XYZ file of N, CA and C in Angstrom:
780
model
N -27.301 73.137 -94.044
C -28.212 73.985 -94.805
C -28.071 73.662 -96.277
N -28.655 72.557 -96.706
C -28.506 72.092 -98.076
C -29.847 72.042 -98.775
N -29.850 72.401 -100.049
C -31.041 72.238 -100.867
C -30.998 70.872 -101.524
N -32.171 70.333 -101.849
C -32.269 69.003 -102.432
C -32.762 69.101 -103.871
N -32.057 68.453 -104.777
C -32.511 68.337 -106.161
C -33.100 66.948 -106.342
N -34.338 66.886 -106.806
C -35.035 65.605 -106.967
C -35.035 65.206 -108.436
N -34.409 64.070 -108.744
C -34.432 63.516 -110.094
C -35.382 62.324 -110.055
N -36.586 62.522 -110.580
C -37.618 61.490 -110.437
C -37.924 60.774 -111.741
N -37.022 60.854 -112.710
C -37.206 60.160 -113.978
C -35.944 59.395 -114.333
N -36.119 58.259 -115.018
C -34.981 57.498 -115.505
C -34.380 58.204 -116.721
N -33.084 58.001 -116.989
C -32.504 58.525 -118.229
C -33.270 57.984 -119.440
N -33.320 58.734 -120.531
C -34.060 58.295 -121.721
C -33.628 56.902 -122.182
N -34.603 56.071 -122.519
C -34.316 54.751 -123.063
C -34.155 53.656 -122.039
N -34.196 53.992 -120.766
C -34.044 52.971 -119.722
C -35.392 52.577 -119.129
N -35.472 51.315 -118.689
C -36.688 50.793 -118.080
C -36.442 50.510 -116.603
N -37.466 50.638 -115.771
C -37.302 50.297 -114.355
C -36.898 48.830 -114.190
N -36.000 48.579 -113.253
C -35.569 47.211 -112.978
C -36.700 46.466 -112.272
N -37.014 45.286 -112.766
C -38.055 44.445 -112.146
C -37.394 43.582 -111.071
N -37.813 43.756 -109.830
C -37.202 43.049 -108.695
C -38.136 41.965 -108.177
N -37.607 40.767 -107.998
C -38.396 39.648 -107.490
C -37.664 38.967 -106.339
N -38.435 38.300 -105.500
C -37.895 37.600 -104.335
C -38.018 36.096 -104.550
N -36.913 35.382 -104.386
C -36.925 33.926 -104.461
C -36.252 33.352 -103.224
N -36.593 32.096 -102.917
C -35.974 31.409 -101.796
C -34.852 30.497 -102.299
N -33.982 30.119 -101.365
C -32.816 29.314 -101.729
C -33.188 27.978 -102.362
N -34.368 27.460 -102.058
C -34.764 26.170 -102.625
C -35.474 26.309 -103.975
N -35.408 27.506 -104.557
C -36.035 27.744 -105.860
C -34.978 27.982 -106.944
N -33.852 27.287 -106.820
C -32.742 27.529 -107.745
C -33.052 27.070 -109.172
N -33.920 26.098 -109.336
C -34.212 25.617 -110.696
C -34.772 26.733 -111.559
N -35.787 27.441 -111.049
C -36.355 28.547 -111.818
C -35.368 29.695 -111.950
N -34.538 29.905 -110.917
C -33.517 30.952 -110.985
C -32.514 30.658 -112.101
N -31.989 29.435 -112.129
C -31.001 29.071 -113.152
C -31.612 29.098 -114.552
N -32.866 28.689 -114.666
C -33.528 28.742 -115.978
C -33.642 30.180 -116.481
N -33.951 31.092 -115.564
C -34.044 32.504 -115.941
C -32.709 33.055 -116.382
N -31.636 32.662 -115.693
C -30.296 33.108 -116.071
C -29.937 32.585 -117.459
N -30.201 31.315 -117.690
C -29.905 30.727 -119.007
C -30.648 31.458 -120.118
N -31.902 31.774 -119.869
C -32.707 32.456 -120.875
C -32.108 33.818 -121.227
N -31.691 34.553 -120.220
C -31.111 35.872 -120.460
C -29.781 35.780 -121.198
N -28.954 34.822 -120.810
C -27.654 34.671 -121.470
C -27.839 34.260 -122.929
N -28.799 33.386 -123.179
C -29.058 32.963 -124.566
C -29.555 34.115 -125.429
N -30.133 35.123 -124.790
C -30.575 36.308 -125.513
C -29.451 37.326 -125.687
N -28.253 36.947 -125.254
C -27.099 37.819 -125.424
C -26.808 38.732 -124.263
N -27.544 38.565 -123.148
C -27.330 39.427 -121.981
C -26.255 38.843 -121.056
N -25.886 39.644 -120.056
C -24.900 39.216 -119.057
C -25.506 39.298 -117.662
N -24.879 38.590 -116.723
C -25.485 38.390 -115.401
C -24.448 38.594 -114.295
N -24.849 39.282 -113.233
C -24.075 39.351 -111.996
C -24.684 38.385 -110.977
N -23.822 37.670 -110.249
C -24.282 36.866 -109.111
C -23.427 37.258 -107.914
N -24.056 37.831 -106.893
C -23.324 38.392 -105.753
C -23.462 37.500 -104.521
N -22.325 37.207 -103.916
C -22.275 36.420 -102.678
C -21.941 37.335 -101.501
N -22.418 37.008 -100.292
C -22.120 37.843 -99.124
C -20.722 37.625 -98.552
N -20.129 36.443 -98.806
C -18.813 36.110 -98.266
C -17.892 35.592 -99.358
N -16.592 35.737 -99.145
C -15.614 35.171 -100.081
C -15.382 33.703 -99.773
N -15.160 33.400 -98.489
C -14.886 32.031 -98.072
C -15.862 31.604 -96.985
N -15.927 30.312 -96.751
C -16.836 29.766 -95.748
C -16.505 30.317 -94.369
N -17.529 30.601 -93.591
C -17.360 31.121 -92.239
C -17.924 30.126 -91.233
N -17.178 29.905 -90.146
C -17.671 29.029 -89.090
C -18.763 29.704 -88.267
N -18.799 31.041 -88.304
C -19.732 31.787 -87.466
C -21.043 32.104 -88.179
N -21.024 32.140 -89.512
C -22.222 32.537 -90.256
C -22.595 31.475 -91.280
N -23.853 31.092 -91.272
C -24.357 30.101 -92.209
C -24.793 30.809 -93.491
N -23.809 31.208 -94.287
C -24.072 31.958 -95.513
C -23.348 31.319 -96.685
N -23.874 31.540 -97.872
C -23.207 31.052 -99.071
C -21.931 31.864 -99.295
N -20.897 31.208 -99.819
C -19.641 31.904 -100.050
C -19.199 31.765 -101.505
N -18.439 32.736 -101.955
C -18.072 32.827 -103.365
C -17.193 31.670 -103.834
N -16.217 31.279 -103.058
C -15.271 30.258 -103.511
C -15.985 28.944 -103.834
N -16.825 28.477 -102.928
C -17.580 27.249 -103.190
C -18.657 27.488 -104.244
N -19.301 28.636 -104.165
C -20.364 28.949 -105.102
C -19.883 29.049 -106.535
N -18.698 29.609 -106.728
C -18.161 29.753 -108.080
C -17.932 28.380 -108.715
N -17.371 27.459 -107.945
C -17.141 26.104 -108.463
C -18.469 25.431 -108.827
N -19.465 25.616 -107.972
C -20.778 25.018 -108.230
C -21.417 25.630 -109.477
N -21.313 26.938 -109.629
C -21.919 27.621 -110.770
C -21.210 27.258 -112.079
N -19.912 26.996 -112.000
C -19.183 26.570 -113.200
C -19.704 25.219 -113.701
N -20.133 24.379 -112.775
C -20.721 23.097 -113.163
C -22.141 23.288 -113.705
N -22.919 24.125 -113.037
C -24.303 24.360 -113.464
C -24.341 25.003 -114.850
N -23.467 25.972 -115.070
C -23.434 26.693 -116.351
C -22.164 26.327 -117.123
N -21.958 25.048 -117.291
C -20.722 24.561 -117.926
C -20.591 24.984 -119.386
N -21.701 25.341 -120.009
C -21.673 25.764 -121.410
C -21.515 27.273 -121.554
N -21.274 27.951 -120.428
C -21.145 29.412 -120.453
C -19.795 29.832 -119.885
N -19.446 31.088 -120.091
C -18.156 31.615 -119.641
C -18.361 32.452 -118.380
N -17.677 32.051 -117.296
C -17.811 32.730 -116.011
C -16.492 33.369 -115.596
N -16.594 34.446 -114.819
C -15.425 35.064 -114.191
C -15.806 35.452 -112.769
N -14.818 35.781 -111.962
C -15.111 36.135 -110.572
C -14.225 37.296 -110.122
N -14.764 38.105 -109.208
C -13.995 39.187 -108.590
C -14.382 39.298 -107.116
N -13.388 39.580 -106.296
C -13.655 39.833 -104.878
C -12.506 40.648 -104.302
N -12.694 41.126 -103.076
C -11.769 42.069 -102.480
C -10.406 41.532 -102.122
N -10.225 40.200 -102.077
C -8.929 39.640 -101.722
C -8.034 39.384 -102.941
N -8.551 39.648 -104.114
C -7.752 39.491 -105.329
C -6.812 40.685 -105.474
N -5.681 40.470 -106.140
C -4.794 41.584 -106.439
C -5.486 42.527 -107.412
N -5.165 43.805 -107.298
C -5.861 44.819 -108.091
C -5.786 44.528 -109.579
N -4.619 44.119 -110.052
C -4.452 43.861 -111.484
C -5.309 42.677 -111.927
N -5.341 41.635 -111.105
C -6.147 40.459 -111.435
C -7.632 40.795 -111.427
N -8.042 41.557 -110.422
C -9.441 41.960 -110.324
C -9.851 42.811 -111.521
N -8.997 43.746 -111.905
C -9.297 44.606 -113.050
C -9.361 43.816 -114.346
N -8.481 42.833 -114.493
C -8.486 42.006 -115.701
C -9.784 41.211 -115.815
N -10.247 40.661 -114.693
C -11.499 39.909 -114.707
C -12.691 40.819 -115.000
N -12.653 42.021 -114.434
C -13.734 42.969 -114.692
C -13.770 43.343 -116.167
N -12.606 43.572 -116.753
C -12.551 43.972 -118.161
C -13.030 42.854 -119.084
N -12.797 41.619 -118.695
C -13.316 40.500 -119.487
C -14.835 40.555 -119.536
N -15.433 40.884 -118.397
C -16.898 40.978 -118.339
C -17.383 42.202 -119.112
N -16.715 43.323 -118.930
C -17.100 44.558 -119.629
C -17.056 44.359 -121.141
N -16.042 43.650 -121.633
C -15.889 43.427 -123.072
C -16.791 42.314 -123.603
N -17.510 41.635 -122.701
C -18.401 40.568 -123.131
C -17.716 39.232 -123.323
N -16.468 39.109 -122.863
C -15.737 37.845 -123.002
C -16.272 36.799 -122.019
N -16.845 37.252 -120.900
C -17.513 36.339 -119.974
C -18.977 36.762 -119.862
N -19.828 35.789 -119.596
C -21.271 36.059 -119.574
C -21.839 36.199 -118.171
N -21.183 35.572 -117.210
C -21.645 35.623 -115.820
C -20.482 36.064 -114.935
N -20.692 37.109 -114.171
C -19.676 37.589 -113.236
C -20.111 37.241 -111.819
N -19.341 36.381 -111.168
C -19.587 35.978 -109.785
C -18.742 36.892 -108.901
N -19.364 37.569 -107.950
C -18.651 38.626 -107.240
C -19.139 38.787 -105.813
N -18.420 39.602 -105.066
C -18.894 40.097 -103.774
C -19.353 41.533 -104.008
N -19.534 42.284 -102.945
C -20.059 43.644 -103.091
C -19.033 44.632 -103.639
N -17.856 44.171 -104.047
C -16.880 45.086 -104.654
C -17.435 45.714 -105.927
N -18.488 45.135 -106.489
C -19.029 45.662 -107.744
C -20.136 46.692 -107.515
N -20.424 47.047 -106.266
C -21.605 47.886 -106.023
C -21.430 49.316 -106.519
N -20.213 49.756 -106.766
C -19.992 51.097 -107.323
C -18.964 51.023 -108.450
N -19.063 51.979 -109.359
C -18.051 52.140 -110.397
C -18.079 51.116 -111.509
N -19.176 50.372 -111.661
C -19.269 49.357 -112.708
C -20.415 49.736 -113.648
N -20.124 49.832 -114.923
C -21.138 50.213 -115.902
C -21.074 49.270 -117.100
N -21.976 48.306 -117.129
C -22.053 47.340 -118.227
C -23.499 47.345 -118.728
N -23.820 48.164 -119.731
C -25.202 48.263 -120.202
C -25.808 46.939 -120.651
N -24.966 45.986 -121.070
C -25.493 44.705 -121.543
C -25.873 43.763 -120.401
N -25.474 44.089 -119.166
C -25.827 43.249 -118.014
C -27.277 43.517 -117.629
N -28.101 42.475 -117.643
C -29.534 42.652 -117.413
C -30.057 41.934 -116.177
N -29.203 41.171 -115.489
C -29.664 40.425 -114.312
C -28.682 40.607 -113.157
N -29.220 40.961 -111.997
C -28.450 41.016 -110.756
C -29.062 40.017 -109.788
N -28.309 38.986 -109.439
C -28.752 37.999 -108.451
C -27.990 38.261 -107.157
N -28.703 38.474 -106.063
C -28.072 38.728 -104.768
C -28.436 37.580 -103.828
N -27.438 36.778 -103.495
C -27.644 35.624 -102.620
C -27.555 36.044 -101.155
N -28.343 35.367 -100.308
C -28.448 35.757 -98.895
C -28.775 37.249 -98.782
N -29.739 37.682 -99.584
C -30.112 39.103 -99.605
C -30.583 39.592 -98.247
N -30.990 38.672 -97.379
C -31.442 39.060 -96.036
C -30.305 39.640 -95.201
N -29.066 39.433 -95.638
C -27.908 39.918 -94.901
C -27.490 41.331 -95.311
N -28.153 41.895 -96.303
C -27.787 43.214 -96.804
C -28.811 44.260 -96.357
N -28.336 45.478 -96.149
C -29.231 46.583 -95.833
C -29.884 47.128 -97.088
N -30.891 47.964 -96.905
C -31.628 48.516 -98.038
C -30.735 49.327 -98.965
N -29.884 50.154 -98.400
C -29.052 51.006 -99.253
C -28.098 50.176 -100.101
N -27.549 49.103 -99.535
C -26.625 48.257 -100.294
C -27.370 47.448 -101.355
N -28.547 46.960 -101.033
C -29.356 46.247 -102.030
C -29.690 47.173 -103.199
N -30.072 48.399 -102.875
C -30.416 49.366 -103.930
C -29.191 49.711 -104.767
N -28.051 49.833 -104.119
C -26.813 50.146 -104.840
C -26.426 49.014 -105.779
N -26.534 47.797 -105.320
C -26.225 46.646 -106.169
C -27.205 46.548 -107.336
N -28.472 46.766 -107.066
C -29.468 46.732 -108.143
C -29.153 47.763 -109.229
N -28.538 48.849 -108.823
C -28.193 49.901 -109.778
C -27.145 49.510 -110.797
N -26.527 48.319 -110.633
C -25.547 47.859 -111.634
C -26.245 47.367 -112.896
N -27.539 47.080 -112.820
C -28.288 46.659 -114.011
C -29.319 47.736 -114.347
N -29.972 47.572 -115.484
C -30.917 48.591 -115.916
C -30.255 49.767 -116.583
N -29.025 49.576 -117.067
C -28.269 50.665 -117.663
C -28.327 50.661 -119.189
N -29.053 49.681 -119.728
C -29.250 49.615 -121.162
C -30.729 49.718 -121.496
N -31.054 49.496 -122.765
C -32.449 49.631 -123.208
C -33.290 48.399 -122.901
N -32.650 47.259 -122.604
C -33.396 46.012 -122.366
C -33.956 45.966 -120.957
N -35.037 45.195 -120.797
C -35.606 44.997 -119.463
C -34.595 44.277 -118.579
N -34.404 44.784 -117.368
C -33.455 44.180 -116.438
C -34.176 43.653 -115.207
N -33.494 42.739 -114.513
C -34.098 42.051 -113.372
C -33.119 42.006 -112.203
N -33.655 42.142 -110.994
C -32.887 41.949 -109.768
C -33.562 40.836 -108.982
N -32.824 39.777 -108.682
C -33.370 38.616 -107.976
C -32.793 38.583 -106.566
N -33.643 38.742 -105.573
C -33.225 38.696 -104.171
C -33.486 37.299 -103.633
N -32.419 36.576 -103.347
C -32.529 35.189 -102.906
C -32.279 35.130 -101.391
N -33.223 34.560 -100.657
C -33.101 34.510 -99.202
C -33.446 33.130 -98.664
N -33.169 32.942 -97.377
C -33.688 31.781 -96.653
C -35.198 31.982 -96.468
N -35.892 30.931 -96.144
C -37.346 31.064 -95.932
C -37.668 31.698 -94.578
N -36.840 31.443 -93.582
C -37.081 32.011 -92.255
C -36.512 33.428 -92.208
N -37.406 34.420 -92.190
C -36.988 35.817 -92.197
C -37.624 36.550 -91.018
N -36.892 37.512 -90.471
C -37.460 38.354 -89.426
C -38.448 39.334 -90.060
N -39.246 39.970 -89.229
C -40.227 40.936 -89.717
C -39.559 42.098 -90.441
N -38.477 42.639 -89.871
C -37.788 43.765 -90.506
C -37.137 43.359 -91.821
N -36.578 42.141 -91.858
C -35.958 41.665 -93.090
C -36.991 41.519 -94.192
N -38.135 40.971 -93.848
C -39.201 40.822 -94.847
C -39.667 42.186 -95.355
N -39.707 43.168 -94.465
C -40.073 44.518 -94.881
C -39.053 45.069 -95.875
N -37.766 44.833 -95.631
C -36.728 45.309 -96.554
C -36.902 44.679 -97.931
N -37.124 43.381 -97.947
C -37.284 42.686 -99.225
C -38.528 43.203 -99.953
N -39.616 43.382 -99.220
C -40.859 43.870 -99.831
C -40.677 45.265 -100.418
N -39.963 46.124 -99.701
C -39.724 47.486 -100.188
C -38.939 47.454 -101.495
N -37.908 46.604 -101.547
C -37.109 46.501 -102.763
C -37.951 46.004 -103.933
N -38.875 45.104 -103.669
C -39.724 44.573 -104.742
C -40.787 45.581 -105.167
N -41.150 46.486 -104.264
C -42.243 47.424 -104.541
C -41.795 48.665 -105.300
N -40.542 49.089 -105.128
C -40.152 50.376 -105.701
C -38.696 50.398 -106.144
N -38.415 51.263 -107.138
C -37.052 51.575 -107.569
C -36.653 52.978 -107.113
N -37.561 53.646 -106.402
C -37.366 55.036 -105.999
C -36.384 55.125 -104.839
N -35.233 55.705 -105.089
C -34.210 55.809 -104.057
C -34.642 56.616 -102.849
N -35.485 57.628 -103.049
C -35.970 58.427 -101.931
C -36.885 57.610 -101.027
N -37.786 56.843 -101.630
C -38.681 55.992 -100.830
C -37.884 54.940 -100.065
N -36.854 54.403 -100.707
C -36.022 53.384 -100.065
C -35.236 53.987 -98.912
N -34.696 55.202 -99.120
C -33.955 55.876 -98.052
C -34.870 56.196 -96.875
N -36.100 56.616 -97.169
C -37.065 56.914 -96.118
C -37.424 55.651 -95.328
N -37.633 54.545 -96.056
C -37.945 53.280 -95.396
C -36.768 52.807 -94.554
N -35.556 52.995 -95.055
C -34.351 52.607 -94.326
C -34.246 53.404 -93.030
N -34.562 54.694 -93.109
C -34.522 55.549 -91.926
C -35.528 55.086 -90.883
N -36.730 54.700 -91.335
C -37.750 54.245 -90.410
C -37.374 52.918 -89.760
N -36.756 52.026 -90.541
C -36.403 50.707 -90.021
C -35.200 50.763 -89.085
N -34.189 51.549 -89.443
C -32.940 51.554 -88.683
C -32.865 52.682 -87.661
N -33.660 53.744 -87.872
C -33.563 54.908 -87.005
C -32.493 55.861 -87.515
N -32.561 57.149 -87.128
C -31.656 58.159 -87.656
C -30.280 58.188 -87.016
N -30.093 57.454 -85.892
C -28.816 57.525 -85.198
C -28.743 58.770 -84.326
N -27.524 59.146 -83.972
C -27.295 60.280 -83.086
C -26.652 61.405 -83.876
N -27.423 62.461 -84.163
C -26.895 63.569 -84.954
C -25.812 64.335 -84.217
N -25.710 64.141 -82.901
C -24.705 64.863 -82.127
C -23.501 63.978 -81.782
N -23.523 62.729 -82.208
C -22.437 61.829 -81.821
C -22.049 60.905 -82.945
N -21.703 59.680 -82.593
C -21.153 58.747 -83.573
C -22.092 57.606 -83.931
N -23.203 57.454 -83.191
C -24.120 56.353 -83.473
C -24.810 56.588 -84.809
N -24.686 55.637 -85.759
C -25.157 55.839 -87.114
C -26.549 55.281 -87.371
N -27.126 54.600 -86.427
C -28.492 54.107 -86.581
C -29.110 53.981 -85.198
N -30.400 53.599 -85.158
C -31.095 53.505 -83.889
C -31.825 54.798 -83.572
N -32.332 54.908 -82.348
C -33.180 56.031 -81.996
C -32.512 56.969 -80.999
N -31.206 57.177 -81.127
C -30.511 58.054 -80.187
C -30.962 59.500 -80.346
N -31.325 59.895 -81.570
C -31.793 61.252 -81.827
C -33.312 61.247 -81.761
N -33.866 61.763 -80.677
C -35.297 61.619 -80.405
C -35.957 62.986 -80.356
N -36.573 63.415 -81.477
C -37.315 64.661 -81.473
C -38.553 64.500 -80.593
N -38.925 65.556 -79.866
C -40.027 65.463 -78.904
C -41.384 65.508 -79.592
N -41.473 66.190 -80.744
C -42.758 66.322 -81.428
C -42.709 65.676 -82.798
N -41.741 66.060 -83.624
C -41.665 65.561 -85.002
C -40.971 64.216 -85.062
N -41.292 63.466 -86.079
C -40.613 62.220 -86.410
C -39.769 62.500 -87.647
N -38.439 62.412 -87.511
C -37.565 62.833 -88.594
C -37.778 62.008 -89.862
N -38.249 60.764 -89.719
C -38.502 59.926 -90.892
C -39.858 60.198 -91.515
N -40.834 60.613 -90.696
C -42.205 60.773 -91.173
C -42.546 62.206 -91.543
N -41.938 63.165 -90.835
C -42.375 64.557 -90.928
C -41.388 65.438 -91.682
N -40.908 64.942 -92.816
C -39.944 65.716 -93.598
C -40.466 67.076 -94.009
N -41.736 67.160 -94.407
C -42.314 68.431 -94.837
C -42.423 69.406 -93.663
N -42.758 68.889 -92.487
C -42.844 69.740 -91.301
C -41.468 70.290 -90.936
N -40.445 69.445 -91.010
C -39.081 69.887 -90.720
C -38.656 70.954 -91.719
N -39.001 70.773 -93.003
C -38.677 71.771 -94.020
C -39.389 73.092 -93.738
N -40.663 73.014 -93.325
C -41.422 74.221 -92.996
C -40.769 74.959 -91.827
N -40.347 74.204 -90.807
C -39.671 74.807 -89.658
C -38.363 75.460 -90.079
N -37.633 74.807 -90.973
C -36.377 75.371 -91.477
C -36.618 76.699 -92.187
N -37.652 76.726 -93.051
C -37.956 77.945 -93.802
C -38.353 79.086 -92.870
N -39.148 78.753 -91.833
C -39.564 79.778 -90.878
C -38.371 80.297 -90.081
N -37.467 79.388 -89.690
C -36.260 79.802 -88.973
C -35.402 80.720 -89.836
N -35.282 80.400 -91.110
C -34.502 81.242 -92.015
C -35.139 82.625 -92.167
N -36.477 82.664 -92.203
C -37.172 83.948 -92.319
C -36.883 84.834 -91.103
N -36.906 84.224 -89.910
C -36.640 84.984 -88.694
C -35.200 85.481 -88.678
N -34.273 84.627 -89.086
C -32.856 85.021 -89.108
C -32.637 86.199 -90.058
N -33.290 86.159 -91.208
C -33.135 87.242 -92.184
C -33.776 88.537 -91.700
N -34.932 88.410 -91.009
C -35.715 89.589 -90.622
C -35.307 90.166 -89.268
N -34.941 89.297 -88.328
C -34.683 89.749 -86.950
C -33.615 88.854 -86.313
N -32.351 88.923 -86.778
C -31.311 87.985 -86.337
C -31.039 87.997 -84.838
N -31.291 89.130 -84.150
C -31.055 89.199 -82.700
C -32.327 88.940 -81.893
N -33.437 88.629 -82.597
C -34.723 88.362 -81.937
C -35.123 89.517 -80.997
N -35.017 90.731 -81.506
C -35.390 91.903 -80.716
C -36.892 92.157 -80.732
N -37.580 91.665 -81.743
C -39.022 91.871 -81.809
C -39.727 91.086 -80.712
N -40.834 91.650 -80.255
C -41.574 91.035 -79.145
C -41.956 89.586 -79.431
N -42.430 89.325 -80.678
C -42.903 87.974 -80.995
C -41.777 86.946 -81.056
N -40.518 87.421 -81.085
C -39.381 86.494 -81.191
C -38.607 86.353 -79.876
N -38.965 87.147 -78.848
C -38.176 87.139 -77.608
C -38.298 85.817 -76.849
N -39.488 85.198 -76.882
C -39.641 83.891 -76.225
C -38.767 82.847 -76.911
N -38.703 82.921 -78.239
C -37.842 82.014 -78.989
C -36.380 82.226 -78.606
N -35.984 83.477 -78.453
C -34.598 83.788 -78.090
C -34.263 83.212 -76.712
N -35.203 83.329 -75.781
C -34.979 82.776 -74.439
C -34.820 81.270 -74.486
N -35.637 80.625 -75.330
C -35.557 79.169 -75.459
C -34.221 78.755 -76.069
N -33.762 79.500 -77.076
C -32.468 79.198 -77.698
C -31.333 79.382 -76.694
N -31.436 80.403 -75.865
C -30.405 80.636 -74.850
C -30.327 79.466 -73.881
N -31.497 78.916 -73.527
C -31.525 77.753 -72.621
C -30.923 76.529 -73.298
N -31.233 76.345 -74.579
C -30.690 75.197 -75.304
C -29.179 75.288 -75.449
N -28.655 76.485 -75.604
C -27.205 76.644 -75.763
C -26.436 76.183 -74.534
N -27.108 76.204 -73.395
C -26.444 75.769 -72.164
C -26.189 74.258 -72.152
N -26.821 73.515 -73.069
C -26.605 72.063 -73.140
C -25.331 71.714 -73.890
N -24.650 72.729 -74.432
C -23.358 72.532 -75.110
C -23.449 71.632 -76.329
N -24.544 71.717 -77.087
C -24.644 70.981 -78.344
C -23.774 71.671 -79.381
N -22.835 70.962 -79.947
C -21.936 71.546 -80.947
C -22.422 71.150 -82.341
N -23.424 71.861 -82.860
C -23.970 71.523 -84.176
C -22.935 71.728 -85.271
N -22.040 72.692 -85.104
C -21.044 72.949 -86.144
C -20.117 71.776 -86.386
N -19.920 70.947 -85.363
C -18.995 69.819 -85.501
C -19.562 68.694 -86.337
N -20.878 68.713 -86.589
C -21.464 67.598 -87.347
C -22.048 68.033 -88.668
N -21.903 69.307 -89.034
C -22.516 69.794 -90.264
C -21.478 70.061 -91.333
């Protein structure tokens, strides 16, 4: 039983992040854009999906990528952070970037929370097809924290599934976290509200669609609250059928208290 506060405006002085989609074979224009931003005094994040090469997944990895990027941007200062580094080393590298001592931070998703560098204006996410909507949105939130225009570049393979293309399109179309969360719910499903399944269609309403009919669900909630306040034992004639239905549902042993 939670109320929702909607914040639909950016903090004063900030601009919406401009998100674009590029393919892996378009690195020339990508690198040129990075150089342009760095020459203007900005800083850049480049995020890899893996730390080291994997035999099971054909994905770019940070260790090889960092060496390659050091050659590409040999006239610039780079640093790297990932989850296998010691905490002190990772913090030292982060502080170098925060203080502006390095211009490009090569990282994994360890930077998706708790990082605030207003001068960072570019977020490049490699193999973006491997990330979910919520994680892409969270990573994008690392830029756009200053007054300058910021950019998020989603780099993918050319061969994409239909759902993956939808995720990329949604990220390019909006910065609205509510719209992204709604789209994520529609793509992945709500999961099982009575169990442990966190996605899919285990929770199947018979009439309403939990992703589509948010206003209807809210209306039902308000009406239920009105009945509880006015007639908690459902003694009134118009509420007795509802009481009988609730009694039947209770026999299914749904433990709503355990998940709320």
